[in-house]
CSV table of C-alpha atoms in Angstrom, one decimal:
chain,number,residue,atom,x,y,z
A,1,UNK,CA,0.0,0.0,0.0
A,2,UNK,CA,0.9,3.6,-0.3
A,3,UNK,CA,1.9,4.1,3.6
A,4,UNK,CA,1.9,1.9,6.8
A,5,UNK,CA,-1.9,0.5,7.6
A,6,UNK,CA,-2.3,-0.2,11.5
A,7,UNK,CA,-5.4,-1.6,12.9
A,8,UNK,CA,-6.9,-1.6,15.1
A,9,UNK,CA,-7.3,2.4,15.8
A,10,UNK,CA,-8.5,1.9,18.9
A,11,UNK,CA,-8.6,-0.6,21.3
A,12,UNK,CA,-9.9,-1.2,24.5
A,13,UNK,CA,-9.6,-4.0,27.2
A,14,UNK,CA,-10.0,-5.3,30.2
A,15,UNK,CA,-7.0,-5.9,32.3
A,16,UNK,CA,-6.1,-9.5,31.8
A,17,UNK,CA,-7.2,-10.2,28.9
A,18,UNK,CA,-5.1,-10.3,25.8
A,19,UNK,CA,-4.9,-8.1,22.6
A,20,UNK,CA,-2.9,-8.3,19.7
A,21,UNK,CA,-2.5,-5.3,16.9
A,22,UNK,CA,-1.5,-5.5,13.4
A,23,UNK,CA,0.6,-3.8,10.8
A,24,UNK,CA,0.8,-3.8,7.1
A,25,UNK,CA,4.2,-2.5,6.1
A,26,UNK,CA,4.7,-0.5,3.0
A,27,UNK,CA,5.1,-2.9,0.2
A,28,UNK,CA,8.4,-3.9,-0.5
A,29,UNK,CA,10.0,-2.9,3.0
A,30,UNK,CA,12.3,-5.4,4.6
A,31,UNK,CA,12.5,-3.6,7.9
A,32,UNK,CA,9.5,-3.2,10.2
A,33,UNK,CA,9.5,-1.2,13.7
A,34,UNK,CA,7.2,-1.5,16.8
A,35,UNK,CA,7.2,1.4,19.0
A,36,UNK,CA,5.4,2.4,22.4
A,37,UNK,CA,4.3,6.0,22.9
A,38,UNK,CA,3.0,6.5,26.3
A,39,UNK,CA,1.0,10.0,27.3
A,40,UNK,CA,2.9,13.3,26.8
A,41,UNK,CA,6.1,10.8,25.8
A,42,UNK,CA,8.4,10.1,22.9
A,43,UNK,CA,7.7,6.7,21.2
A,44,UNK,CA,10.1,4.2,23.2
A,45,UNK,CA,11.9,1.3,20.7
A,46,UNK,CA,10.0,-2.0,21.5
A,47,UNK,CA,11.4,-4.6,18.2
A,48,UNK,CA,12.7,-4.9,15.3
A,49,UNK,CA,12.1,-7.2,12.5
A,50,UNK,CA,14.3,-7.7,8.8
A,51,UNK,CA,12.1,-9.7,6.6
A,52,UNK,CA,11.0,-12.1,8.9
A,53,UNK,CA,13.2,-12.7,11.5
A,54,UNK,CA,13.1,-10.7,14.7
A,55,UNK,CA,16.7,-9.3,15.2
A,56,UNK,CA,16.2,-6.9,18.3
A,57,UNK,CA,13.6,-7.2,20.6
A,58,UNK,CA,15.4,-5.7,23.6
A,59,UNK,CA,12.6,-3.3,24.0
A,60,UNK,CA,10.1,-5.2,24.9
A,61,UNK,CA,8.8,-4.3,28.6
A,62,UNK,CA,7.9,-8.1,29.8
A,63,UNK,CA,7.3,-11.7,28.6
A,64,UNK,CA,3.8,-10.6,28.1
A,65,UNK,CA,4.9,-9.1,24.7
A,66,UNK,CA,5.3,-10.9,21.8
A,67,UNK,CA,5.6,-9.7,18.3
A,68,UNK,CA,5.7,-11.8,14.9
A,69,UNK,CA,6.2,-11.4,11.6
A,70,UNK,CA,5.8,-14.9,9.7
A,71,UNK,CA,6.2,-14.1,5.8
A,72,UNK,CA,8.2,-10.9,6.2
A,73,UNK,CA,5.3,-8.7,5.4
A,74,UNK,CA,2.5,-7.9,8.0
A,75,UNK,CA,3.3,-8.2,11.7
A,76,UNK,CA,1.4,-8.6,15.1
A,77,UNK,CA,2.4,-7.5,18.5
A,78,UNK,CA,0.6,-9.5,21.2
A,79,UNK,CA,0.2,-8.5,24.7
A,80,UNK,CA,-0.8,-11.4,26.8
A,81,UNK,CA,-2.5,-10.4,30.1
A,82,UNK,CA,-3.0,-6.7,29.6
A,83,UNK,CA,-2.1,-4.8,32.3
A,84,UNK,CA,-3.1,-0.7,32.9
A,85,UNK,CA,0.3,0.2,32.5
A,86,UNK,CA,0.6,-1.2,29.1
A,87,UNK,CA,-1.9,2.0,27.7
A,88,UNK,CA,0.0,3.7,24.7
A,89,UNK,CA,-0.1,4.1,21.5
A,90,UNK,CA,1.5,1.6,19.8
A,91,UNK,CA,3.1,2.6,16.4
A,92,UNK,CA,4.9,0.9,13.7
A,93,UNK,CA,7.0,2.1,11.3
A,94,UNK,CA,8.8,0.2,8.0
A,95,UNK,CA,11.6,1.6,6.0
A,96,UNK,CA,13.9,-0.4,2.9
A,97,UNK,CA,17.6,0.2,4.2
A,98,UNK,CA,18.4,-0.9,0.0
A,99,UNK,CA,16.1,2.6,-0.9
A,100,UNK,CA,17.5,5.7,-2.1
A,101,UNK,CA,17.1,7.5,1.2
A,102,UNK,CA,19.2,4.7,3.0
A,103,UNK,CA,18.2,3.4,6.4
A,104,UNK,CA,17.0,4.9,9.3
A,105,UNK,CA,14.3,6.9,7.6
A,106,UNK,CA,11.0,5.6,9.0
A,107,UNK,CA,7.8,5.9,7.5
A,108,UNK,CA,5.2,5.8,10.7
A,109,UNK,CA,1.8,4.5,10.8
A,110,UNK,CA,-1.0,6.3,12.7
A,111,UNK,CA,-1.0,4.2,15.3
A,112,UNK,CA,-3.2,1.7,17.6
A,113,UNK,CA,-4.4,3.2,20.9
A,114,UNK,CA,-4.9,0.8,23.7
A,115,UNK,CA,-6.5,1.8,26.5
A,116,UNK,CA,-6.4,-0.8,29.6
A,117,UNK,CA,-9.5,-0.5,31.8
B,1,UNK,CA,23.8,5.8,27.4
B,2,UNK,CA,22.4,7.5,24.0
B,3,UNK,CA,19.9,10.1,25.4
B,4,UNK,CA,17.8,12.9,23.1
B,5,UNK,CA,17.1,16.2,25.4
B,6,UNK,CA,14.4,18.3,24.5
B,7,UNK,CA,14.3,20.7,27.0
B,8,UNK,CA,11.1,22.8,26.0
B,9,UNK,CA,7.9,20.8,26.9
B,10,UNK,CA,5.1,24.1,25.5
B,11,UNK,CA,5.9,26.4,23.2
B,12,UNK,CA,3.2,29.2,22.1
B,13,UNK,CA,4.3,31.9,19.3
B,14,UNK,CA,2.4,34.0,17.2
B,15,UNK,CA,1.9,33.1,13.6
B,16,UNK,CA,4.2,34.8,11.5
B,17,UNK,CA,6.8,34.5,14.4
B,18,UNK,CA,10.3,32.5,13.9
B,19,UNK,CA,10.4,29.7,15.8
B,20,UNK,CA,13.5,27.6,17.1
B,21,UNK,CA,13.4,24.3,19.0
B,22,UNK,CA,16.0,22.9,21.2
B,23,UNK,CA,17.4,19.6,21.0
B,24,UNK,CA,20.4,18.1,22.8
B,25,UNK,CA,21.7,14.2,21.9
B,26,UNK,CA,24.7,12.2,24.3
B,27,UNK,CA,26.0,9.9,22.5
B,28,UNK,CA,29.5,9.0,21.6
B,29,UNK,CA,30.1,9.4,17.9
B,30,UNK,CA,27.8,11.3,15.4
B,31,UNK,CA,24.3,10.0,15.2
B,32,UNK,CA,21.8,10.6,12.3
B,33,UNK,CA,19.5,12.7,13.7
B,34,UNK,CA,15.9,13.5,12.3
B,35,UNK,CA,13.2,15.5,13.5
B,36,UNK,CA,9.1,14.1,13.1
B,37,UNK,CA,6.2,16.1,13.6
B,38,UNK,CA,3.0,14.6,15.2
B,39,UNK,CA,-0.5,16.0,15.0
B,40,UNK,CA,-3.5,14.5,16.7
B,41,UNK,CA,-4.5,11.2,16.4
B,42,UNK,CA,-1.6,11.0,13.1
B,43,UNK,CA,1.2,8.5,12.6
B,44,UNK,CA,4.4,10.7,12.9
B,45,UNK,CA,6.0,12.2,9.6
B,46,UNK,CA,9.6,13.2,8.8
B,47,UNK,CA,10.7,16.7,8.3
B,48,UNK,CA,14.2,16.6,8.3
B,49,UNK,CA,17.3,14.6,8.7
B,50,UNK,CA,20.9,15.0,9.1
B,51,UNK,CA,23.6,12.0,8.0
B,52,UNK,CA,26.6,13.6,6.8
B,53,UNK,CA,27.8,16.9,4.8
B,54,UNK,CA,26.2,20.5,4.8
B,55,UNK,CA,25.4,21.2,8.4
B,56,UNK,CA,22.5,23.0,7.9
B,57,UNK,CA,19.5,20.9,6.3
B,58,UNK,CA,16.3,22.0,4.7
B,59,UNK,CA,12.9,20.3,5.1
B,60,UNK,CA,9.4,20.2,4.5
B,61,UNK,CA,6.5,22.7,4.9
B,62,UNK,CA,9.9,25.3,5.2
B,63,UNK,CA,11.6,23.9,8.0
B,64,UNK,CA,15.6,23.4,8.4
B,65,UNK,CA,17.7,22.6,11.1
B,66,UNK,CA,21.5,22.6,11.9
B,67,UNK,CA,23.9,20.6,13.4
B,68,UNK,CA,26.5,21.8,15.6
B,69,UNK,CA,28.9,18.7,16.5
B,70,UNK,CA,30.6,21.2,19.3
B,71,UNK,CA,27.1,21.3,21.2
B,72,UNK,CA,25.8,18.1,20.9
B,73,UNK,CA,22.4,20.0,19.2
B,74,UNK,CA,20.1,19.9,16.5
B,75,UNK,CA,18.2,22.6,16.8
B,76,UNK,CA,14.5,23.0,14.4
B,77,UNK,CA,13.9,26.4,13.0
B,78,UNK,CA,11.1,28.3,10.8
B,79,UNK,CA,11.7,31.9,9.8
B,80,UNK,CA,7.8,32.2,9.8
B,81,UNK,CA,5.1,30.2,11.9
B,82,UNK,CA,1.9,29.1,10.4
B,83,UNK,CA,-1.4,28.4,12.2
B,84,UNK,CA,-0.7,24.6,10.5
B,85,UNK,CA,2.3,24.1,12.7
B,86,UNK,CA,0.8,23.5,15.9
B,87,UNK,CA,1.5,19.9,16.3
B,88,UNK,CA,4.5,17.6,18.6
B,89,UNK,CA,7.8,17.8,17.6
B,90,UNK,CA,10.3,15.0,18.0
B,91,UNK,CA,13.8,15.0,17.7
B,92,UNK,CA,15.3,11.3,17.5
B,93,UNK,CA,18.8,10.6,16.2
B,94,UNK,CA,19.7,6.6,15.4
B,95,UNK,CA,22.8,5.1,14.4
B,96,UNK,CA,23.5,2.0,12.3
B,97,UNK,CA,21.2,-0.5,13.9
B,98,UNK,CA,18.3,1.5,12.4
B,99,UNK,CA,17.2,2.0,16.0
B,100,UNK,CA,15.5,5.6,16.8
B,101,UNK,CA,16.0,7.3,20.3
B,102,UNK,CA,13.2,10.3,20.8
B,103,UNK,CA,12.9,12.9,22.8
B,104,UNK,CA,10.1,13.8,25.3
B,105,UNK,CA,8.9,15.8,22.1
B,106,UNK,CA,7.7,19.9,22.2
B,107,UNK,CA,4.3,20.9,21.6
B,108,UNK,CA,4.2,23.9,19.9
B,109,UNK,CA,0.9,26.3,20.2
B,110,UNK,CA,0.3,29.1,17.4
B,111,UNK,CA,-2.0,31.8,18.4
B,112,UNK,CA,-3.3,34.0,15.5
């Protein structure tokens, strides 16, 4: 697609239960990014994949967290047993490290706001 | 440890003002460094970014910034403010791992 598709928008749960968001890369990109951006807070690294193997995840805040990316396109992050403290916006953001603007430079999706109850 | 600083939480100009925004990076050799812009309920979107050469870069929607390897800072400017501009700024600067450090982020007010 054209940009970086996150769904869902919004989210709500109950604490405990378990959620899991999705993100549709931009065609074509090999890396993908998960971020957490809590209230009034810069977005915080959480993992990183390469096509699809995982190759940082040392920002992930527990073993609740779990993030995928099978086929090297589309990824999930899962968050088993949500807890109140895991509210944030949770973006994710591809970029092609082979493109003409090199790496580093993101392209961010909107965004999936959980909200923990 | 790699740390962004931006020390400005609010900022509220005028439209038509110049603007600057502060940012301060520790980190050990020379980062890239980039600065997003946020508006409400959006994704974040690159203005600017710095990797090597001509200290002073140009952006989008009229923005530059410049580098300045002696204070650590990379510091956003606009000669004129537009109503449009009132949005979170985030400076971030990464290195070769393709992992981005932010700052807390500024969130600039325009009053007409």
């Amino acid at each position: 697609g054209a940009g970086v598709s996150q769904s869902p928008r919004y989210k709500v749960a109950k604490r405990g239960q378990d959620v899991a968001l999705r993100c549709d890369p931009i065609s074509g990109h090999v890396s993908l990014f998960w971020y957490q951006q809590a209230l009034g807070q810069g977005p915080e690294f959480l993992t990183y994949f390469q096509n699809e193997a995982q190759l940082d995840k040392s920002g992930l805040p527990s073993d609740r967290f779990f993030a995928e990316r099978p086929e090297g396109s589309v990824s999930t992050l899962k968050i088993q047993r949500t807890q109140q403290e895991d509210s944030a916006v949770y973006l994710c953001a591809s970029n092609d490290p082979r493109g003409d603007s090199g790496a580093n430079v993101l392209t961010f999706g909107a965004g999936s706001r959980l909200t923990v109850l | 440890a790699q740390s962004v600083t931006q020390p400005d939480i609010h900022i509220t100009v005028s439209e038509g003002a110049s603007l600057e925004l502060r940012c301060n990076y520790s980190y050990g050799a020379t980062p890239y460094l980039f600065w997003y812009v946020q508006s409400p309920g959006q994704g974040l979107q690159l203005l600017l970014k710095y990797f090597s050469g001509d200290t002073l870069v140009q952006g989008i929607k009229g923005f530059e910034a410049e580098f300045k390897r002696s204070q650590s800072s990379f510091n956003l400017r606009k000669p004129s403010v537009h109503w449009s501009d009132a949005a979170e700024y985030f400076c971030a600067v990464g290195y070769n791992t393709d992992k981005l450090i932010f700052g807390t982020g500024t969130r600039l007010q325009v009053f007409p």
